[in-house]
Amino acid sequence: MNFLNNLYLLSLDAAPLLVMGLVLAGLMKAWIPNALLERQLGKPGIGSVIKAALFGAPMPLCSCGVLPVAMGLRRAGASKGATVSFLISTPETGVDSIALSYGLLGPVMTIARPIVAIVNAIAAGLLTGWNDSKPAIQEEATTSCCSKRSAAPTKTNWREGLHYTFGRLLEDMLPWLLVGMLFAAAVQTFVPAAWLAEWGRGPLAMVVMVLVGIPMYICASASTPIAAGLLMAGVSPGAVLVFMLAGPASNIAAVGMVHKELGRRALVAYLGTVSTISIAAGLLLDQLVSLFNWEISGGQAHQHSMLPEWLAVAALVVLAVAAIKPLRQQTFGRLLNA
């Protein structure tokens, strides 16, 4: 019963902010067309790399869904550096994961996550694009691990954007999101607070987080409740930050695609930068937490209590309906097409 109660409370923490994030993400899909990105990212140099990182950071795409979009940008003329920058910043953070991070991890982690993601992306893009003058291959983008199902929609209507975020995007993140919530509730219920505290900090713990995170396919939002569970178990905030950056930033499919399409140097810059900067940021965050005595804990003492409980319950019902495809088609379809 304690496990179910903790799962329910964590779900109430997450639901309102996740719904808000999905709504914002849907509106962004409508307001920021892919054609705009393609025009801005084609020139080699630091400007396009920075633009790619800033454009990609708030976008609601996971580490698999970003692959066809990134390759579409590359085939449309984006430089190698800009492609890698976009490929890293986009899945590491987003408006949906930022909202969820605030509810489950608090303001410090919410601020640190997108900042390090952008630094990661810019550094990798600059290393990839250094002394590179070869133009992009103008041809149709290849099929990725998620196929056309996870590619960004081409329409700019706000209804299409909400259909995408409450449909395909939620479907892509749902399995890992459920795993994360179950994991966090289990940790809160069954794991003693100091069990991981002895080894869940320092460089070794962060290297482990990189080795675990890089091969995984997990989106930024789905990694957030897992991060909350790790914090509850005693893992340091810095090590948790490393997991939240390395996990969404890459997976086996992305590694293979970067090597094939962009070359060995791009792959080395991609993996090397994600690993080294994430670990450096994790160590710095632990030092700052210790120096300023910041309080960071998973679950944030059930933030849903700041909102009316009926609002949190309503948001949870909305997510449940959206997660069940027949119900989503009947209810969301009628509402958005009204």
Coordinates of C-alpha atoms in Angstrom, one line a residue:
M1 CA 0.0 0.0 0.0
N2 CA 2.9 2.4 0.7
F3 CA 4.2 1.7 -2.8
L4 CA 0.9 2.4 -4.4
N5 CA 0.4 5.6 -2.3
N6 CA 3.9 6.8 -3.3
L7 CA 3.2 6.0 -7.0
Y8 CA 0.0 8.0 -6.8
L9 CA 1.6 11.0 -5.1
L10 CA 4.5 11.0 -7.6
S11 CA 2.0 10.8 -10.5
L12 CA 0.2 13.8 -9.1
D13 CA 3.5 15.7 -8.8
A14 CA 4.3 15.0 -12.5
A15 CA 0.9 15.2 -14.2
P16 CA 0.1 18.9 -14.2
L17 CA 3.6 20.0 -15.3
L18 CA 3.8 17.3 -17.9
V19 CA 0.5 18.3 -19.4
M20 CA 1.7 21.9 -19.4
G21 CA 4.9 20.9 -21.1
L22 CA 3.1 18.9 -23.8
V23 CA 0.8 21.9 -24.5
L24 CA 3.8 24.2 -24.9
A25 CA 5.6 21.6 -27.0
G26 CA 2.6 21.3 -29.3
L27 CA 2.4 25.1 -29.8
M28 CA 6.1 25.2 -30.5
K29 CA 5.7 22.6 -33.2
A30 CA 3.2 24.9 -34.8
W31 CA 5.2 28.1 -34.4
I32 CA 8.7 26.8 -35.4
P33 CA 8.5 25.1 -38.8
N34 CA 11.4 22.9 -40.0
A35 CA 11.9 25.2 -43.0
L36 CA 13.0 27.9 -40.7
L37 CA 15.6 25.7 -39.1
E38 CA 16.9 24.6 -42.4
R39 CA 17.4 28.2 -43.5
Q40 CA 19.2 29.1 -40.3
L41 CA 21.6 26.2 -40.0
G42 CA 23.1 25.7 -43.4
K43 CA 26.2 27.9 -43.1
P44 CA 29.3 26.4 -41.4
G45 CA 30.8 28.1 -38.4
I46 CA 30.1 29.0 -34.9
G47 CA 26.9 30.9 -35.7
S48 CA 25.0 28.0 -37.1
V49 CA 26.3 25.7 -34.3
I50 CA 25.0 28.1 -31.6
K51 CA 21.7 28.6 -33.4
A52 CA 21.3 24.8 -33.7
A53 CA 21.8 24.3 -29.9
L54 CA 19.4 27.1 -29.1
F55 CA 16.7 26.0 -31.6
G56 CA 17.0 22.4 -30.5
A57 CA 17.0 22.8 -26.7
P58 CA 13.3 23.6 -26.2
M59 CA 12.0 21.2 -29.0
P60 CA 10.0 18.2 -27.9
L61 CA 11.9 15.4 -29.6
C62 CA 13.5 12.3 -27.9
S63 CA 16.8 10.7 -28.8
C64 CA 15.2 8.6 -31.5
G65 CA 12.7 11.0 -32.8
V66 CA 15.4 13.6 -33.4
L67 CA 17.3 11.4 -35.8
P68 CA 15.1 11.9 -38.9
V69 CA 14.8 15.6 -38.2
A70 CA 18.6 16.0 -37.8
M71 CA 19.3 14.1 -41.0
G72 CA 16.6 16.1 -42.8
L73 CA 18.4 19.3 -41.7
R74 CA 21.7 17.8 -42.9
R75 CA 20.4 16.7 -46.3
A76 CA 18.7 20.2 -46.6
G77 CA 22.1 21.9 -46.3
A78 CA 22.9 22.1 -42.5
S79 CA 26.6 21.9 -41.7
K80 CA 28.1 18.9 -39.8
G81 CA 28.7 21.0 -36.7
A82 CA 25.1 22.3 -36.7
T83 CA 23.7 18.8 -37.2
V84 CA 25.6 17.4 -34.3
S85 CA 24.7 20.4 -32.1
F86 CA 21.0 20.0 -32.9
L87 CA 21.3 16.2 -32.4
I88 CA 22.6 16.7 -28.8
S89 CA 20.7 19.7 -27.5
T90 CA 17.3 18.6 -28.7
P91 CA 16.9 15.2 -26.8
E92 CA 18.8 16.4 -23.7
T93 CA 16.2 18.9 -22.8
G94 CA 12.8 20.4 -23.9
V95 CA 9.9 22.4 -22.7
D96 CA 8.1 19.2 -21.5
S97 CA 11.1 17.9 -19.6
I98 CA 11.9 21.3 -18.1
A99 CA 8.4 21.5 -16.6
L100 CA 8.6 18.0 -15.3
S101 CA 12.1 18.6 -13.9
Y102 CA 10.8 21.5 -11.8
G103 CA 8.0 19.4 -10.3
L104 CA 10.2 16.3 -9.5
L105 CA 13.7 17.7 -9.1
G106 CA 13.4 21.4 -8.1
P107 CA 14.8 24.7 -9.5
V108 CA 18.5 23.9 -9.3
M109 CA 18.4 20.8 -11.5
T110 CA 15.8 22.5 -13.7
I111 CA 18.3 25.3 -14.4
A112 CA 21.4 23.2 -14.6
R113 CA 20.0 20.7 -17.1
P114 CA 19.3 23.0 -20.1
I115 CA 22.5 25.1 -19.5
V116 CA 24.8 22.1 -19.6
A117 CA 22.8 20.6 -22.6
I118 CA 23.5 23.8 -24.6
V119 CA 27.1 23.9 -23.6
N120 CA 27.4 20.2 -24.6
A121 CA 25.8 20.8 -28.0
I122 CA 27.9 23.8 -28.9
A123 CA 31.2 22.2 -27.9
A124 CA 30.5 19.0 -29.8
G125 CA 29.3 21.1 -32.8
L126 CA 32.5 23.2 -32.9
L127 CA 34.7 20.1 -32.6
T128 CA 32.8 18.4 -35.4
G129 CA 32.7 21.4 -37.7
W130 CA 36.3 22.5 -37.2
N131 CA 38.1 22.8 -40.6
D132 CA 35.1 21.2 -42.4
S133 CA 34.1 22.7 -45.7
K134 CA 32.3 19.7 -47.3
P135 CA 28.7 20.5 -48.3
A136 CA 25.8 18.4 -47.1
I137 CA 24.5 15.7 -49.4
Q138 CA 21.2 16.9 -50.9
E139 CA 19.0 13.8 -51.0
E140 CA 16.1 12.3 -49.1
A141 CA 16.8 11.5 -45.5
T142 CA 17.3 7.9 -44.6
T143 CA 15.0 5.9 -42.4
S144 CA 15.9 5.9 -38.7
C145 CA 15.2 3.6 -35.8
C146 CA 11.8 5.2 -35.3
S147 CA 11.0 5.4 -39.0
K148 CA 8.5 8.0 -40.2
R149 CA 6.4 7.5 -37.1
S150 CA 8.7 9.7 -35.0
A151 CA 9.6 12.4 -37.5
A152 CA 8.4 15.9 -36.9
P153 CA 5.1 16.8 -38.5
T154 CA 5.2 19.1 -41.5
K155 CA 2.0 21.0 -40.8
T156 CA 2.1 24.2 -38.7
N157 CA -1.5 24.2 -37.5
W158 CA -1.7 24.3 -33.7
R159 CA -4.2 21.4 -33.7
E160 CA -1.6 19.3 -35.5
G161 CA 1.0 20.3 -32.9
L162 CA -1.2 19.2 -30.0
H163 CA -2.1 16.0 -31.9
Y164 CA 1.6 15.3 -32.2
T165 CA 2.6 15.9 -28.6
F166 CA -0.4 14.2 -27.0
G167 CA -0.2 11.4 -29.5
R168 CA 3.1 10.3 -31.0
L169 CA 5.4 12.1 -28.6
L170 CA 3.5 10.8 -25.5
E171 CA 3.5 7.3 -27.1
D172 CA 7.3 7.4 -27.6
M173 CA 8.0 8.5 -24.0
L174 CA 5.2 6.5 -22.3
P175 CA 7.0 3.2 -21.7
W176 CA 10.1 4.8 -20.2
L177 CA 8.0 7.3 -18.3
L178 CA 6.0 4.4 -16.7
V179 CA 9.3 2.6 -15.9
G180 CA 10.6 5.8 -14.3
M181 CA 7.6 6.4 -12.1
L182 CA 7.6 2.8 -10.9
F183 CA 11.3 3.0 -10.2
A184 CA 11.0 6.2 -8.3
A185 CA 8.1 4.9 -6.2
A186 CA 9.9 1.6 -5.5
V187 CA 13.0 3.5 -4.4
Q188 CA 11.0 5.8 -2.2
T189 CA 9.3 2.8 -0.6
F190 CA 11.9 0.1 -0.3
V191 CA 15.4 1.6 -0.5
P192 CA 17.0 3.0 2.6
A193 CA 18.0 6.6 2.3
A194 CA 21.7 6.0 2.7
W195 CA 22.0 2.8 0.7
L196 CA 23.6 4.4 -2.4
A197 CA 25.0 7.5 -0.6
E198 CA 28.4 5.7 0.0
W199 CA 29.1 5.1 -3.7
G200 CA 26.6 7.3 -5.6
R201 CA 28.9 10.3 -5.9
G202 CA 32.3 11.2 -7.3
P203 CA 33.9 10.6 -10.7
L204 CA 33.5 6.8 -10.6
A205 CA 29.7 7.1 -10.1
M206 CA 29.5 9.6 -13.0
V207 CA 31.5 7.3 -15.3
V208 CA 29.0 4.6 -14.4
M209 CA 26.1 6.9 -15.3
V210 CA 27.7 7.6 -18.7
L211 CA 28.3 4.0 -19.4
V212 CA 24.7 3.1 -18.5
G213 CA 23.1 6.2 -20.1
I214 CA 24.8 6.3 -23.6
P215 CA 23.5 3.0 -24.9
M216 CA 20.0 3.5 -23.7
Y217 CA 17.0 4.9 -25.6
I218 CA 15.3 7.2 -23.1
C219 CA 13.8 10.7 -23.7
A220 CA 14.5 13.7 -21.4
S221 CA 11.0 13.6 -19.8
A222 CA 11.1 9.8 -19.1
S223 CA 14.6 10.1 -17.6
T224 CA 13.3 12.7 -15.0
P225 CA 11.4 10.3 -12.7
I226 CA 14.3 7.9 -12.8
A227 CA 16.5 10.7 -11.8
A228 CA 14.2 11.5 -8.9
G229 CA 14.4 7.9 -7.8
L230 CA 18.2 8.0 -7.9
L231 CA 18.2 11.1 -5.8
M232 CA 15.9 9.5 -3.3
A233 CA 18.3 6.5 -3.1
G234 CA 21.2 8.8 -2.2
V235 CA 23.0 9.3 -5.6
S236 CA 24.5 12.8 -5.7
P237 CA 22.9 15.5 -7.8
G238 CA 25.9 15.7 -10.0
A239 CA 25.8 12.0 -10.9
V240 CA 22.1 12.3 -11.5
L241 CA 22.7 15.2 -13.8
V242 CA 25.2 13.1 -15.8
F243 CA 22.5 10.4 -16.3
M244 CA 19.9 12.9 -17.4
L245 CA 22.3 14.3 -20.0
A246 CA 24.0 11.1 -21.3
G247 CA 20.9 9.0 -21.5
P248 CA 18.7 11.2 -23.7
A249 CA 21.7 12.5 -25.8
S250 CA 22.5 9.2 -27.4
N251 CA 21.6 5.6 -28.2
I252 CA 23.0 2.8 -30.3
A253 CA 21.0 4.0 -33.4
A254 CA 22.2 7.6 -33.0
V255 CA 25.9 6.4 -32.7
G256 CA 25.6 4.3 -35.9
M257 CA 23.9 7.1 -37.8
V258 CA 26.5 9.7 -36.8
H259 CA 29.3 7.5 -37.8
K260 CA 27.8 6.6 -41.2
E261 CA 26.4 10.0 -42.1
L262 CA 28.9 12.5 -40.5
G263 CA 32.1 10.5 -40.1
R264 CA 34.5 9.3 -37.4
R265 CA 35.5 12.7 -36.2
A266 CA 31.9 13.7 -35.7
L267 CA 31.3 10.5 -33.7
V268 CA 34.4 11.1 -31.5
A269 CA 33.3 14.7 -30.9
Y270 CA 29.7 13.5 -30.2
L271 CA 30.5 10.8 -27.6
G272 CA 33.6 12.5 -26.2
T273 CA 31.9 15.8 -25.6
V274 CA 28.8 14.3 -24.1
S275 CA 30.8 12.2 -21.7
T276 CA 33.5 14.7 -20.6
I277 CA 31.3 17.9 -20.3
S278 CA 28.5 15.9 -18.5
I279 CA 31.0 14.6 -16.0
A280 CA 32.7 17.9 -15.5
A281 CA 29.2 19.6 -15.0
G282 CA 28.3 16.9 -12.5
L283 CA 31.4 17.4 -10.5
L284 CA 30.9 21.2 -10.5
L285 CA 27.3 20.8 -9.5
D286 CA 28.2 18.6 -6.5
Q287 CA 30.8 21.2 -5.4
L288 CA 28.2 24.0 -5.7
V289 CA 25.6 22.0 -3.7
S290 CA 28.1 21.4 -1.0
L291 CA 29.4 25.0 -1.0
F292 CA 26.0 26.7 -0.9
N293 CA 24.2 23.9 1.0
W294 CA 21.5 23.7 -1.6
E295 CA 18.7 21.3 -0.8
I296 CA 18.0 18.9 -3.8
S297 CA 15.8 15.9 -3.3
G298 CA 13.7 13.7 -5.6
G299 CA 10.0 14.3 -5.5
Q300 CA 10.4 17.7 -4.0
A301 CA 8.1 16.9 -1.1
H302 CA 5.2 16.3 -3.4
Q303 CA 4.8 19.7 -5.2
H304 CA 1.3 18.9 -6.2
S305 CA 0.2 20.2 -2.8
M306 CA 0.9 23.7 -4.1
L307 CA -1.9 23.1 -6.6
P308 CA -5.5 22.2 -6.0
E309 CA -5.7 18.4 -5.8
W310 CA -8.6 18.3 -8.3
L311 CA -6.3 20.0 -10.9
A312 CA -3.6 17.4 -10.4
V313 CA -6.1 14.6 -10.7
A314 CA -7.7 16.2 -13.8
A315 CA -4.2 16.4 -15.4
L316 CA -3.6 12.7 -14.5
V317 CA -6.9 11.7 -16.2
V318 CA -6.0 13.7 -19.3
L319 CA -2.7 11.9 -19.6
A320 CA -4.4 8.5 -19.0
V321 CA -6.9 9.3 -21.8
A322 CA -4.2 10.5 -24.1
A323 CA -2.1 7.3 -23.5
I324 CA -5.0 5.0 -24.7
K325 CA -5.2 5.4 -28.4
P326 CA -8.9 4.7 -29.0
L327 CA -9.9 7.0 -26.2
R328 CA -7.5 9.7 -27.4
Q329 CA -8.9 9.5 -30.9
Q330 CA -12.5 9.9 -29.7
T331 CA -12.0 12.7 -27.1
F332 CA -8.9 14.7 -28.3
G333 CA -10.0 14.3 -31.9
R334 CA -13.4 15.8 -31.3
L335 CA -12.0 18.6 -29.1
L336 CA -9.2 19.6 -31.5
N337 CA -11.4 19.4 -34.6
A338 CA -14.3 21.3 -33.1

